[in-house]
PDB file of C-alpha atoms in Angstrom:
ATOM      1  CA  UNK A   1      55.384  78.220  31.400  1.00 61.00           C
ATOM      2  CA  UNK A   2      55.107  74.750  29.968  1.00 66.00           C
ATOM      3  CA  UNK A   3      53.652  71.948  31.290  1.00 70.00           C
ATOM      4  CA  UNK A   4      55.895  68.392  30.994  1.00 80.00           C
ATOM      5  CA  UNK A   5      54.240  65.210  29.232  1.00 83.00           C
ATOM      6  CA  UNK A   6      55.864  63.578  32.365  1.00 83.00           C
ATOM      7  CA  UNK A   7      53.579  65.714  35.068  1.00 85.00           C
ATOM      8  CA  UNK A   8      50.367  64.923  32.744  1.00 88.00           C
ATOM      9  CA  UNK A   9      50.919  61.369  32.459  1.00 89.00           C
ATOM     10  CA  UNK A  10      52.073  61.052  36.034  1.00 90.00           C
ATOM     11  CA  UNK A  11      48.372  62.794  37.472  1.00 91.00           C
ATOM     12  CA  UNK A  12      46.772  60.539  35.024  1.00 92.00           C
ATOM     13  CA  UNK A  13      48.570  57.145  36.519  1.00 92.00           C
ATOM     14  CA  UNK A  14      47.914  58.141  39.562  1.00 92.00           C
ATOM     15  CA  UNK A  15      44.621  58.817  39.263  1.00 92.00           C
ATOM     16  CA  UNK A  16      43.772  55.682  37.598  1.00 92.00           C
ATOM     17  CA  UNK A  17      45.834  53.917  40.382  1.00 91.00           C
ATOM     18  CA  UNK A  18      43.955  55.513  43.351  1.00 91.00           C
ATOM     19  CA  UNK A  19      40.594  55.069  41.285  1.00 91.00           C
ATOM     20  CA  UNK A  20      41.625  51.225  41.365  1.00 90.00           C
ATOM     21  CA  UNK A  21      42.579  50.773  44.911  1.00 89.00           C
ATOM     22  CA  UNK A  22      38.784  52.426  45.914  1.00 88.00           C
ATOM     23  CA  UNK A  23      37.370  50.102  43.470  1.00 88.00           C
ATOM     24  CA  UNK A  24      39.169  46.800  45.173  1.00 87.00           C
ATOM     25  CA  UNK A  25      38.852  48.449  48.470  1.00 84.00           C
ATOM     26  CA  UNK A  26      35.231  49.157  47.755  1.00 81.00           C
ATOM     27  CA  UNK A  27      35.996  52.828  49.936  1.00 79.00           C
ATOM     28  CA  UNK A  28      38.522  55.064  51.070  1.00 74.00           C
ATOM     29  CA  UNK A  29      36.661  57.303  53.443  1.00 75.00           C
ATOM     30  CA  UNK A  30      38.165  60.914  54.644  1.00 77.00           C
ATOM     31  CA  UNK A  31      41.515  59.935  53.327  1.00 83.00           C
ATOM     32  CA  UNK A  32      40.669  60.109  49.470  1.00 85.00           C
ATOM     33  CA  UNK A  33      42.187  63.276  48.722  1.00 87.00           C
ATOM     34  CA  UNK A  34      45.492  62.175  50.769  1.00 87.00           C
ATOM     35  CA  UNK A  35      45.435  58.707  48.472  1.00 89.00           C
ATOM     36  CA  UNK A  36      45.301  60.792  44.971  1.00 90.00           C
ATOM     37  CA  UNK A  37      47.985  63.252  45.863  1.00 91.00           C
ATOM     38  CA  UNK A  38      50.379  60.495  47.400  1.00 91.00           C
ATOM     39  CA  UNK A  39      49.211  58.418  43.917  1.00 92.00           C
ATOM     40  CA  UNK A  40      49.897  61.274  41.508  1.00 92.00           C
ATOM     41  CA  UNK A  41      53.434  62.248  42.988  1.00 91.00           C
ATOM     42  CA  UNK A  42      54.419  58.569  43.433  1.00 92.00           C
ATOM     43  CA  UNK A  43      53.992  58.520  39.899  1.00 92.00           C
ATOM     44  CA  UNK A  44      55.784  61.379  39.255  1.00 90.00           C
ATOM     45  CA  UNK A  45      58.965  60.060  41.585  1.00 92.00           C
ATOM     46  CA  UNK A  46      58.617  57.010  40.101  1.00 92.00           C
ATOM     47  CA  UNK A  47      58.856  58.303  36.266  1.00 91.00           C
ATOM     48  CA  UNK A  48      62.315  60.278  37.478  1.00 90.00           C
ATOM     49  CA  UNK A  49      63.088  57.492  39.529  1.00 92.00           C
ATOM     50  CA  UNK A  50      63.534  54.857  36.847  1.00 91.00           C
ATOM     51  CA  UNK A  51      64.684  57.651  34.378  1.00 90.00           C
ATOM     52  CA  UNK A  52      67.513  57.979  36.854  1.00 92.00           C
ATOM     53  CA  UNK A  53      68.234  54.413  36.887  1.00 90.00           C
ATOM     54  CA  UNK A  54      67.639  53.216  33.446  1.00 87.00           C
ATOM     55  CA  UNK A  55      64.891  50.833  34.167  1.00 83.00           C
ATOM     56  CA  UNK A  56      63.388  51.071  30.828  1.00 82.00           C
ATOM     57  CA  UNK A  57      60.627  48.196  30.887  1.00 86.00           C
ATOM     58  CA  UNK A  58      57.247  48.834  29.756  1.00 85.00           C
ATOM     59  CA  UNK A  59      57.486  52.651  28.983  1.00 84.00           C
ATOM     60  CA  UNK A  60      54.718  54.933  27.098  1.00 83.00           C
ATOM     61  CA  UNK A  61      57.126  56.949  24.925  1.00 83.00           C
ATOM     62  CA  UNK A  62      59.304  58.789  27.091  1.00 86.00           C
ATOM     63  CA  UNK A  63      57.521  58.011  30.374  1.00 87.00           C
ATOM     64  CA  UNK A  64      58.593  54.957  32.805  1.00 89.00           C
ATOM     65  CA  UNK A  65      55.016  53.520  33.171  1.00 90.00           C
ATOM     66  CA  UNK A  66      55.945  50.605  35.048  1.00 91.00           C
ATOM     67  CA  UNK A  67      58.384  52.463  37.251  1.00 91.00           C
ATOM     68  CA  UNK A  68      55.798  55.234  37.816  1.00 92.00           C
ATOM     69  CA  UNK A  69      53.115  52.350  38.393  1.00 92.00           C
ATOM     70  CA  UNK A  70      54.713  50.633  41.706  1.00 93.00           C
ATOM     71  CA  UNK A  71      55.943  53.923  43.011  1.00 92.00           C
ATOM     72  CA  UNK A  72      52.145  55.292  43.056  1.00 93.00           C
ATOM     73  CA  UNK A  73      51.274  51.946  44.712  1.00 92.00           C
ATOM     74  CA  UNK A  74      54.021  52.770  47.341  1.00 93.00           C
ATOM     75  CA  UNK A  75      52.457  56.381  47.743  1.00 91.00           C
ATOM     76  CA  UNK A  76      48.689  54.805  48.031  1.00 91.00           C
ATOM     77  CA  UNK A  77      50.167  52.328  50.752  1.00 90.00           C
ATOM     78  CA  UNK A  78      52.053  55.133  52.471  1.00 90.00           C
ATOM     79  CA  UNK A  79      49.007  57.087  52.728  1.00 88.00           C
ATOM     80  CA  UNK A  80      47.048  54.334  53.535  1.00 86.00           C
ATOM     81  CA  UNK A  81      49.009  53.173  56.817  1.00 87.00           C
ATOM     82  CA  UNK A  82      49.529  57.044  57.988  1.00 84.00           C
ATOM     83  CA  UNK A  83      45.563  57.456  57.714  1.00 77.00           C
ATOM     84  CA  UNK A  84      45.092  54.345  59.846  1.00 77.00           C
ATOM     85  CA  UNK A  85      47.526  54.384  62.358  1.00 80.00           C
ATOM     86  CA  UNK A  86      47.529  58.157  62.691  1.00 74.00           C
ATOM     87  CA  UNK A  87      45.673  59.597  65.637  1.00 72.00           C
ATOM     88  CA  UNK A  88      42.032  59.360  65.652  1.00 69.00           C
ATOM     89  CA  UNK A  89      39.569  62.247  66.268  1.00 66.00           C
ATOM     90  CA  UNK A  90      38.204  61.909  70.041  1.00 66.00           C
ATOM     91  CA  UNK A  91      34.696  61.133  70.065  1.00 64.00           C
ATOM     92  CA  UNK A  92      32.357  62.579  73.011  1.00 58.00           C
TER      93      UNK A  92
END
């Protein structure tokens, strides 16, 4: 089994994307792992995405890296507003 260039580049985009929205954010708290994942397969979607429709700006080879790029920050916000507005644990 063979691992795509498009899965490696997409973990490392979104791992440099979540890295960046806990450095401007300054934290992210219980919900770190939640922002990486959502990062890393926003990336991904976003690489097929714009493959799909032939949004070809600012690529890295065969990879969409601006297309990749927003859909991670889509993922991070996603993640973001579920961990926020989801329900809280009750405190005694």
């Amino acid at each position: 089994m063979s691992v795509g260039p498009a899965l490696i580049l997409g973990v490392l985009v979104g791992i440099f994307h979540a890295s960046l929205f806990v450095l401007i954010r300054g934290n992210a708290g219980g919900r770190l792992p939640f922002i990486v994942v959502a990062a890393i397969l926003g990336a991904w979607a976003g690489d097929a995405l714009a493959d799909r429709l032939g949004f070809d700006i600012l690529m890295l080879g065969d990879f969409h890296l601006l297309g990749a790029s927003v859909v991670a920050w889509i993922g991070i916000g996603v993640a973001s507003a579920v961990a926020i507005l989801g329900p809280s644990a009750k405190r005694a």
